[in-house]
CSV table of C-alpha atoms and ligand atoms in Angstrom, one decimal:
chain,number,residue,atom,x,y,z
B,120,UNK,CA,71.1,82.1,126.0
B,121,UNK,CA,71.1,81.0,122.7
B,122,UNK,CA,72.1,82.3,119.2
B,123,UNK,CA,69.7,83.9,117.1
B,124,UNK,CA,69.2,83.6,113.3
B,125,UNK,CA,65.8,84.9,111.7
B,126,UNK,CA,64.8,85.2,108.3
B,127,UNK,CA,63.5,88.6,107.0
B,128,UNK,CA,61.3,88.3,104.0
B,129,UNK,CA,61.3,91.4,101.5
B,130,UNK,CA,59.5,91.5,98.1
B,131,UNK,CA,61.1,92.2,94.9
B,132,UNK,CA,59.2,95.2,92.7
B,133,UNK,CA,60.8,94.0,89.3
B,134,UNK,CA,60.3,96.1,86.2
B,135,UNK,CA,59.0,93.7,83.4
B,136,UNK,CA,62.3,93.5,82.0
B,137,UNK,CA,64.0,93.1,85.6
B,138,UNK,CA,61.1,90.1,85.9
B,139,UNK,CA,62.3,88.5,82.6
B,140,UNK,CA,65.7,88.6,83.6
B,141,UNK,CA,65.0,86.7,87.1
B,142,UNK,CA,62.6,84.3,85.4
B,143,UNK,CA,65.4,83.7,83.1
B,144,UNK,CA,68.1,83.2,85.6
B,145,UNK,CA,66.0,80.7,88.1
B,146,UNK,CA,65.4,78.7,84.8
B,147,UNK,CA,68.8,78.2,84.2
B,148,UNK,CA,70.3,77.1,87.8
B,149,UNK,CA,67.6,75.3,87.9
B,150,UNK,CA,68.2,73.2,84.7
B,151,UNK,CA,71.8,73.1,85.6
B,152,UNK,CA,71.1,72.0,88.9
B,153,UNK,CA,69.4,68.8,86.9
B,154,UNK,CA,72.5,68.8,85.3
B,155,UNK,CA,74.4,68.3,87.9
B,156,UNK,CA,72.2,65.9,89.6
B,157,UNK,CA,71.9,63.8,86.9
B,158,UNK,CA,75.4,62.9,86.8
B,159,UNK,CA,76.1,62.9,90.6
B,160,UNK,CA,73.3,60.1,90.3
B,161,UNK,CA,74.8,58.9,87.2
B,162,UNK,CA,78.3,58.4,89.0
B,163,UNK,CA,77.2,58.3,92.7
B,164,UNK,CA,79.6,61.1,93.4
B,165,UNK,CA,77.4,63.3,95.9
B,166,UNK,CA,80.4,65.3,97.2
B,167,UNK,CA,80.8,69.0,96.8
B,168,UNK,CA,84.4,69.1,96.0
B,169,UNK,CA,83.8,66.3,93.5
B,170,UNK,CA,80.6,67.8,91.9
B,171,UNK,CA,82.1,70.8,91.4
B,172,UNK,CA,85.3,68.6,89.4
B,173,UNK,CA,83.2,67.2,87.1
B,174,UNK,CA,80.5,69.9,86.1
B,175,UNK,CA,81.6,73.4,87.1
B,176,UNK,CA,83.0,74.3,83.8
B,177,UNK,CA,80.7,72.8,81.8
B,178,UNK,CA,77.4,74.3,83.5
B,179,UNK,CA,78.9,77.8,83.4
B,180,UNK,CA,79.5,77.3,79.8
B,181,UNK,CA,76.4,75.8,78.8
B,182,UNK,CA,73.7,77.7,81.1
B,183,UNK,CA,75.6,81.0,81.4
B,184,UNK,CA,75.8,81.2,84.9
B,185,UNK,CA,78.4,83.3,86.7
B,186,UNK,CA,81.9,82.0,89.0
B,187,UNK,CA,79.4,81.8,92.1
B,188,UNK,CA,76.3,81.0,90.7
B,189,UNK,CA,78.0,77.9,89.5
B,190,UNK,CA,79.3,77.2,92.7
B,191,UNK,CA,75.9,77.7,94.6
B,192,UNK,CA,74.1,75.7,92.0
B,193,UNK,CA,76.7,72.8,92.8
B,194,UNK,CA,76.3,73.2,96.7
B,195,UNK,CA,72.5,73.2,96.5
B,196,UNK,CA,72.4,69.5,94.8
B,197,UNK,CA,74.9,68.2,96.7
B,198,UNK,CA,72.8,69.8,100.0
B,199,UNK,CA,69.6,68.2,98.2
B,200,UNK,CA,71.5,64.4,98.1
B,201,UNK,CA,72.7,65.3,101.7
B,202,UNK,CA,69.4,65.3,102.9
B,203,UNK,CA,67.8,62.9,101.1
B,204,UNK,CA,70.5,60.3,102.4
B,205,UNK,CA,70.0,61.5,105.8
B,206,UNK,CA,66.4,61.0,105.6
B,207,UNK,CA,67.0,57.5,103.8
B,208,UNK,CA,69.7,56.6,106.8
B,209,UNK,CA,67.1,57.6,109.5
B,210,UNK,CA,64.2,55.7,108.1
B,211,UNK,CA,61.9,58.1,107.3
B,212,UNK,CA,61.2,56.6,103.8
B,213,UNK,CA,60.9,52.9,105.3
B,214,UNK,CA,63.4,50.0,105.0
B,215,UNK,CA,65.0,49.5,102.1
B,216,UNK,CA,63.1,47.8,99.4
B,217,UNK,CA,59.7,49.8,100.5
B,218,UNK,CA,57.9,51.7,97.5
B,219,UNK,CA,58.1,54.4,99.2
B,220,UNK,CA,62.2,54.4,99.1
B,221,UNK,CA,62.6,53.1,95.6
B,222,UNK,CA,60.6,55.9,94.5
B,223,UNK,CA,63.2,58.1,96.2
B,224,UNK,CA,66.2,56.6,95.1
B,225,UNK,CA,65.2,55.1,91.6
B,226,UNK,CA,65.9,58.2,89.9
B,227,UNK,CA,67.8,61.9,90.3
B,228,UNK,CA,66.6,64.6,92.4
B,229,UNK,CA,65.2,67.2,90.4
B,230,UNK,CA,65.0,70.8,90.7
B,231,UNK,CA,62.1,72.8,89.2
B,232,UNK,CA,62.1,75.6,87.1
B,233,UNK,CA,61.4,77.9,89.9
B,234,UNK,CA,63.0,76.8,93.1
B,235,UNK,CA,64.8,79.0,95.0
B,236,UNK,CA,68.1,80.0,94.9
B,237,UNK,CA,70.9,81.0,97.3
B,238,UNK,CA,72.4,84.4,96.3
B,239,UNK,CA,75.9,85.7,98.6
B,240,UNK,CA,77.2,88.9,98.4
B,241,UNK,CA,79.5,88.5,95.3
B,242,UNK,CA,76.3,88.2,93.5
B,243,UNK,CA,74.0,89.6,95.5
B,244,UNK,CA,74.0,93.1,96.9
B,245,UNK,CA,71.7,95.5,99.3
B,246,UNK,CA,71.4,99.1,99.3
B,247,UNK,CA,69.1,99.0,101.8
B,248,UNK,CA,68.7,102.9,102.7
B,249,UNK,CA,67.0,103.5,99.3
B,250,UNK,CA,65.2,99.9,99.2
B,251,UNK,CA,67.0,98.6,95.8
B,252,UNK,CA,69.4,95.6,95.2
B,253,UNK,CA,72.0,95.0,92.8
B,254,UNK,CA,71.5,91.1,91.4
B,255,UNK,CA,73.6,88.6,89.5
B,256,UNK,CA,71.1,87.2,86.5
B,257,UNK,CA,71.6,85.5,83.4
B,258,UNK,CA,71.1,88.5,81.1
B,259,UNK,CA,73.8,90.5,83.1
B,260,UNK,CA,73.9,92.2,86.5
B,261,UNK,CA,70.6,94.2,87.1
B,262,UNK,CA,70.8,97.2,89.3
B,263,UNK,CA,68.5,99.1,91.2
B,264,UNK,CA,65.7,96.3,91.7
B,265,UNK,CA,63.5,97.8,94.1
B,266,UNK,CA,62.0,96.4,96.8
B,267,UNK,CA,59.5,96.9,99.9
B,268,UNK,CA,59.9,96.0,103.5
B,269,UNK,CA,58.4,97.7,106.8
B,270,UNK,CA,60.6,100.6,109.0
B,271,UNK,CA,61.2,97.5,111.2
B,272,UNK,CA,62.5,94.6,108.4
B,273,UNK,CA,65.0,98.0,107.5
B,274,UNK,CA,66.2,98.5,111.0
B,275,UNK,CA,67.1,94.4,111.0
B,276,UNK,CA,68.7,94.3,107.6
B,277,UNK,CA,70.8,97.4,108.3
B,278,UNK,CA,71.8,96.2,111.7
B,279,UNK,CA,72.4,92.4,111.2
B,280,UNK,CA,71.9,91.1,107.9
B,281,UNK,CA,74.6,88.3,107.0
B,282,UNK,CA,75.5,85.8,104.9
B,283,UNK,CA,73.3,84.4,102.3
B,284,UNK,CA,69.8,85.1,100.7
B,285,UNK,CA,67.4,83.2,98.9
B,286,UNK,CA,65.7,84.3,95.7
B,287,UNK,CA,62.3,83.1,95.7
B,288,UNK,CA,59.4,82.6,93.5
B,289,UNK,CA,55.8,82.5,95.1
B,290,UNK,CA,52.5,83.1,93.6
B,291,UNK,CA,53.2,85.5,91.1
B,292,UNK,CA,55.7,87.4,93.5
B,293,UNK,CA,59.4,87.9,94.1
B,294,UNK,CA,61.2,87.6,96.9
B,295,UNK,CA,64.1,87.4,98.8
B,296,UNK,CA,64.8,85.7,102.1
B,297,UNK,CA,67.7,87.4,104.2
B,298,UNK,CA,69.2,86.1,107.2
B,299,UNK,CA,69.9,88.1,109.9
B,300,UNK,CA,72.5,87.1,113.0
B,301,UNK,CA,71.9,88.5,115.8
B,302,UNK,CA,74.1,89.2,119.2
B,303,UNK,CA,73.1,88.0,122.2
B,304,UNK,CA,71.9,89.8,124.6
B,305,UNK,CA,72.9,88.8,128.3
B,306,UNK,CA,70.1,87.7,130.2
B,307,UNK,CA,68.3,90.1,132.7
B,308,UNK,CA,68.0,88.8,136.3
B,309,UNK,CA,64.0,88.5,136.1
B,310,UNK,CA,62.2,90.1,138.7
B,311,UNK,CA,59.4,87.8,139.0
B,312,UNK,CA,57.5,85.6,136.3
B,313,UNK,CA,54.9,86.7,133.6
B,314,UNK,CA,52.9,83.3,133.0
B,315,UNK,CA,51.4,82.7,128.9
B,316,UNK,CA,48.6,80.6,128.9
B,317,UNK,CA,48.3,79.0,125.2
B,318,UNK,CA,44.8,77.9,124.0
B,319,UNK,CA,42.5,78.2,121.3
B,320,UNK,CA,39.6,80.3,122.1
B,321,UNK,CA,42.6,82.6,123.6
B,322,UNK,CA,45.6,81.9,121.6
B,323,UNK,CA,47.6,83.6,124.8
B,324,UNK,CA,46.9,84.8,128.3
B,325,UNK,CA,49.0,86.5,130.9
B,326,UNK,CA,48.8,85.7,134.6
B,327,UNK,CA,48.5,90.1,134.5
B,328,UNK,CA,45.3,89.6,132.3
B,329,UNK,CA,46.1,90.4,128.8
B,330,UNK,CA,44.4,88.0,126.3
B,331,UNK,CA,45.0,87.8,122.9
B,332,UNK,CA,42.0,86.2,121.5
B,333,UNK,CA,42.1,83.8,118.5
B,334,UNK,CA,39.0,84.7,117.1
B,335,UNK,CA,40.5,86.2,114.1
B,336,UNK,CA,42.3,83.6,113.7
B,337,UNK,CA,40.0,80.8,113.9
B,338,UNK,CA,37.9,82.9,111.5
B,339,UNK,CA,40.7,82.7,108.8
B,340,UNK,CA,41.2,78.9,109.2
B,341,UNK,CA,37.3,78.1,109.7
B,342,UNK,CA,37.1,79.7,106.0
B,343,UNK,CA,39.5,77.7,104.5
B,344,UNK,CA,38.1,74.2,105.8
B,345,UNK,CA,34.9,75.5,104.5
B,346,UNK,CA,36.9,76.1,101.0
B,347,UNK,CA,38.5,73.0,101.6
B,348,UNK,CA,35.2,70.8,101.7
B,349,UNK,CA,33.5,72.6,98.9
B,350,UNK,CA,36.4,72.2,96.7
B,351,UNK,CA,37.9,68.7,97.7
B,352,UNK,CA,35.0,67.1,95.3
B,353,UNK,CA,36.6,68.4,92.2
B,354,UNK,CA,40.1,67.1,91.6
B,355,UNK,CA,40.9,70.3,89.6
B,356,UNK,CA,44.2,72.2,88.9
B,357,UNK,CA,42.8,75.1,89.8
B,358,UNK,CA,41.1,74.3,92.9
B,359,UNK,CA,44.1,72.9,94.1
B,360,UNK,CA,45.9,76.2,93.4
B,361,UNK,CA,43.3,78.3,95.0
B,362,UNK,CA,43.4,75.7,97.9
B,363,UNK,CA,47.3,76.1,98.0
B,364,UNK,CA,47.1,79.7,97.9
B,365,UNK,CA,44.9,80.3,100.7
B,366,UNK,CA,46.9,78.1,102.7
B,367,UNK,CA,50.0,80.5,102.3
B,368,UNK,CA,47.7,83.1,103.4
B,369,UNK,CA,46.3,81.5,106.5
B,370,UNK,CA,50.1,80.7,107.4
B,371,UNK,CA,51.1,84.5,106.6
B,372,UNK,CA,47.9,85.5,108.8
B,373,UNK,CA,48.3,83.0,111.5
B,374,UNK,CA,52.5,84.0,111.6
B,375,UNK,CA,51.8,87.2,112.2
B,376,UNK,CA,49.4,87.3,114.2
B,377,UNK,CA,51.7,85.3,116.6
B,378,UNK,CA,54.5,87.7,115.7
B,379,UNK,CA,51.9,90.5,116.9
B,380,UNK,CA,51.4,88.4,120.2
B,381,UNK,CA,55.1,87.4,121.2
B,382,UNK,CA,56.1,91.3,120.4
B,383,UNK,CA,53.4,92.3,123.2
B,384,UNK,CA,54.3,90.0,125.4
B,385,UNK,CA,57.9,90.4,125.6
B,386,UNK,CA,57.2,94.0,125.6
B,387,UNK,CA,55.2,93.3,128.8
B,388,UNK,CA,57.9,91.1,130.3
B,389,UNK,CA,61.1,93.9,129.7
B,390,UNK,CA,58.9,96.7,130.6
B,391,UNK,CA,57.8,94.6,134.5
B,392,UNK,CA,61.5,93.5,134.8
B,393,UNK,CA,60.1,90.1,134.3
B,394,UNK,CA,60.6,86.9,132.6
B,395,UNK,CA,58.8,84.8,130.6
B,396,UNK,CA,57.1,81.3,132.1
B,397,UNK,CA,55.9,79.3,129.0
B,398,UNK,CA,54.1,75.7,129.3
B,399,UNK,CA,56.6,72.8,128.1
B,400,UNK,CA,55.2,72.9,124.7
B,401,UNK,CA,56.2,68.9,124.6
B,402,UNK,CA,52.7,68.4,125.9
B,403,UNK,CA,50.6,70.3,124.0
B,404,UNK,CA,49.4,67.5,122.2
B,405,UNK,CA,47.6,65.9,125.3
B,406,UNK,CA,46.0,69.2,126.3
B,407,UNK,CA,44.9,70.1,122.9
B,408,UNK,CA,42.2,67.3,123.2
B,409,UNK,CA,39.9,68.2,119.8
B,410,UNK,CA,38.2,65.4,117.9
B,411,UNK,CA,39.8,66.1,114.6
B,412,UNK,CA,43.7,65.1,114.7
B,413,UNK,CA,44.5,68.0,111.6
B,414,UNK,CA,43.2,70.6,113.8
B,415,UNK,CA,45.7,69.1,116.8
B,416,UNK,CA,48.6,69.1,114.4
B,417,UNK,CA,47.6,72.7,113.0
B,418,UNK,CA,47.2,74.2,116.5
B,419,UNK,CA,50.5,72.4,118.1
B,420,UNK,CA,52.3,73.4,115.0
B,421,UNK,CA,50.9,77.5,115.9
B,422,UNK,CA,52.0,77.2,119.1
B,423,UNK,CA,55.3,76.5,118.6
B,424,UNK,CA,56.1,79.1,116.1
B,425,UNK,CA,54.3,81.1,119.2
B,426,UNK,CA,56.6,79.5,121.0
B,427,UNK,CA,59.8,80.4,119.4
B,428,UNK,CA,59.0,83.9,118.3
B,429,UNK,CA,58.6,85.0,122.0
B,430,UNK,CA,62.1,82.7,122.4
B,431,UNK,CA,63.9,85.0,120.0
B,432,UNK,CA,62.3,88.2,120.5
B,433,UNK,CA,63.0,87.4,124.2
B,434,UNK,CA,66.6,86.9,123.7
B,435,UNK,CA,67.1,89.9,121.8
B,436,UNK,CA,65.4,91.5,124.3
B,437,UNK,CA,67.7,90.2,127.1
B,438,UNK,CA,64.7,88.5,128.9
B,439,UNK,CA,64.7,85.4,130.6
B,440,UNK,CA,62.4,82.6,129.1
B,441,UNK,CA,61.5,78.9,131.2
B,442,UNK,CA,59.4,76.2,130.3
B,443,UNK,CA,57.5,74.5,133.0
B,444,UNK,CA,55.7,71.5,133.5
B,445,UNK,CA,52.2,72.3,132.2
B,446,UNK,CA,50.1,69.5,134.6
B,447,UNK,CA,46.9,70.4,135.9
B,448,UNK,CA,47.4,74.5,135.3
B,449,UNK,CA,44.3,74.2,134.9
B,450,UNK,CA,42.7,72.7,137.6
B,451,UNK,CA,44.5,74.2,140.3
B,452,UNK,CA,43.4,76.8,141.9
B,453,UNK,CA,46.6,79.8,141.6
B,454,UNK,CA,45.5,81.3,144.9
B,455,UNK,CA,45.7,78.4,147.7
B,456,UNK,CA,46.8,75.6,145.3
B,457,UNK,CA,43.9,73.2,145.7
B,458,UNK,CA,43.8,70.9,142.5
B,459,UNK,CA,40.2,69.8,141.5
B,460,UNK,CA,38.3,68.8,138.3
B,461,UNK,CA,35.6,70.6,139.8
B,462,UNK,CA,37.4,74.0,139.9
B,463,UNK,CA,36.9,74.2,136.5
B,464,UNK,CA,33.5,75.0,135.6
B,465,UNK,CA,33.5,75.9,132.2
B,466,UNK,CA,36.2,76.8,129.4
B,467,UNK,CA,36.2,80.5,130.4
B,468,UNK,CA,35.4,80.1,134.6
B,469,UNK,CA,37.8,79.1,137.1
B,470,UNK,CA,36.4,78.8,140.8
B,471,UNK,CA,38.0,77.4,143.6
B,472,UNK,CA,36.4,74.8,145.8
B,473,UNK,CA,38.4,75.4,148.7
B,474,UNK,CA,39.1,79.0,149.2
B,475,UNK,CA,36.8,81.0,146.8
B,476,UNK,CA,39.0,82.5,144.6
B,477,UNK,CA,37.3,82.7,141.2
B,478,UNK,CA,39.0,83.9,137.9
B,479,UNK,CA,39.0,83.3,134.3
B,480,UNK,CA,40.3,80.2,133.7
B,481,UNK,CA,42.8,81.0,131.3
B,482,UNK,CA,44.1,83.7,133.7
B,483,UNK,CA,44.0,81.3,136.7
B,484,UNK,CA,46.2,79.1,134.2
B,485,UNK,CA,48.7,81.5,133.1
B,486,UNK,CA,48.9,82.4,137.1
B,487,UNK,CA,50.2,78.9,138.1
B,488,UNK,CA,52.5,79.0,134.9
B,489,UNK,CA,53.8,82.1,136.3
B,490,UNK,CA,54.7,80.9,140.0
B,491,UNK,CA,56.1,77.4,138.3
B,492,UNK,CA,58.6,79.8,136.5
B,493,UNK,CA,59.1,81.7,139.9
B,494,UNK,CA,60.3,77.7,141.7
B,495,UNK,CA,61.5,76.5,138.2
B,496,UNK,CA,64.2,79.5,137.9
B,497,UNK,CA,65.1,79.7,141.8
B,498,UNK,CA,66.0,75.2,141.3
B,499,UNK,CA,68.3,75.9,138.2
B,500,UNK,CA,69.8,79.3,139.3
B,501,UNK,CA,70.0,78.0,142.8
B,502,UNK,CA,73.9,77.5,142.6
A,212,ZN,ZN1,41.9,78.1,146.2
């Protein structure tokens, strides 16, 4: 069981003047965040208690913001420095002395006019029945802001959204990022396994047969590499914005398209009384054998958001999840357990060379996944 926290992503339907009034306010904790970053770098005080000493008053004065707006700004930069010292203290921008590092630490962080901002409930508030919010700017509070979300975004909100929200900024849109805590829901004592296959012709199988095909998918990305290579020649702005832009939308496609996926699965799984046996995603890497290593990262990366959407959707759902050791699923047979390169004759055709059984390979996969999650879960629940 673990606790789960997901995001729920709502646009903003500003009016012009509502727009102006956002546009406004990012500018302004965004140039007091600068502010403040300067002289934390200026001083090397990084603290939040100290930051907030030394410039709360004077950024509220000077960019207008509000009590908590000040504060937030002032959290979000000493957050930023948090980071960036983690990530210096870890390694990951080489030993000290490397270009890469002195570029990082040579001068302030700095915020840009646009980046998001964290809103809480003093400034920020939902009425979520009629789809509006209430919003802290710069030009005073603005009240109802509309915005959209699907019947099932509105049943989350309502039911568990908590804490903070982000106001975002992103190709010409608005939006906010609400988090949403949910309860746990005790596990259900699986009756039996349903094994997910992942792959790339098939995104996921089940060991019952149900294949979500990727050919939609693949579609969307083969597109964009095609973009890709006819735009890489020209180092322009704008084809660098186009190329950024269909990015997002390739990630928006490809996340819910998973989303889709883990909702049917898990549907599958509570509906059968079953639980869910998931390869050890640690090893994807070796499976996922293509010549080009962006399309291994891009398809390991998939799988794990795959991964740990059917995690939480399981979880709220009260169904039990295990990862099993992924090893020759796919050469051995899930009938008599025979292991054989030679059972494999083709992506799509499993055939056994011991016993006969023949299935599609992906199914024959997902099968063995399934029974490894049937010995898995009777070795760590055998106490
Ligand atoms: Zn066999």
């Amino acid at each position: 069981m673990f606790d789960v926290k997901l995001v729920v992503q709502v646009r903003l339907l500003p009016t012009p003047e509502q727009a102006a009034a956002l546009e406004a306010t990012l500018r302004a904790v965004n140039a007091a965040a600068c502010h403040v970053s300067a002289q934390a770098y200026d001083q090397q005080t990084f603290r939040n208690y100290d930051l907030r000493k030394h410039t709360y008053t004077r950024i509220k004065d000077r960019y207008g913001l509000a009590a908590q707006a000040a504060q937030h700004v002032i959290k979000k930069v000493a957050d930023a420095y948090a980071t960036l010292h983690a990530t210096l203290r870890a390694g990951n921008l080489g030993q000290p002395g490397s270009p890469r590092r002195i570029r990082a630490t040579s001068k302030p962080i700095t915020f840009r006019p646009d980046a998001a901002q964290p809103y809480d409930d003093r400034c920020l508030s939902w009425q979520i029945d009629v789809r509006t919010v209430s919003i802290w700017t710069v030009a005073g509070r603005v009240r109802n802001m509309a915005f959209t979300a699907s019947p099932e975004q509105i049943t989350m909100l309502s039911a568990h959204r908590k804490g903070e929200s982000d106001l975002l900024f992103r190709d010409g849109m608005w939006f906010l990022i609400a988090t949403c805590d949910l309860p746990d829901r005790p596990v259900t004592v699986p009756d039996g396994f349903l094994g997910v296959d992942l792959g790339i012709v098939n995104i996921a199988t089940t060991s019952t047969g149900s294949r979500h095909c990727g050919k939609a998918l693949n579609a969307v990305r083969h597109r964009r590499r095609e973009l890709r290579r006819r735009l890489q020649a020209k180092q322009t702005k704008s084809a660098k914005r186009l190329l950024k832009k269909r990015r997002r939308a390739e990630a928006r496609f490809a996340a819910n398209t998973n989303h889709v996926i883990a909702k049917q699965i898990v549907t599958e799984a509570e509906r059968t009384g079953r639980g869910i046996a998931l390869e050890d995603l640690r090893g994807i890497r070796d499976r996922v054998r293509l010549r080009k290593p962006q399309r291994v990262t891009l398809h390991s990366w998939s799988f794990h958001q795959l991964g740990s959407f059917l995690g939480y959707k399981a979880a709220r759902a009260g169904v039990a999840v295990i990862h099993v050791d992924p090893a020759f699923t796919s050469q051995q047979c899930s009938s008599c357990g025979h292991v054989d390169r030679r059972n494999r004759l083709d992506q799509a055709s499993f055939s056994c060379t011991s016993c006969g059984f023949a299935e599609h390979a992906d199914v024959n996969a997902a099968r063995n996944i399934a029974s490894r999650g049937v010995a898995g879960w009777a070795v760590s629940h055998a106490a």
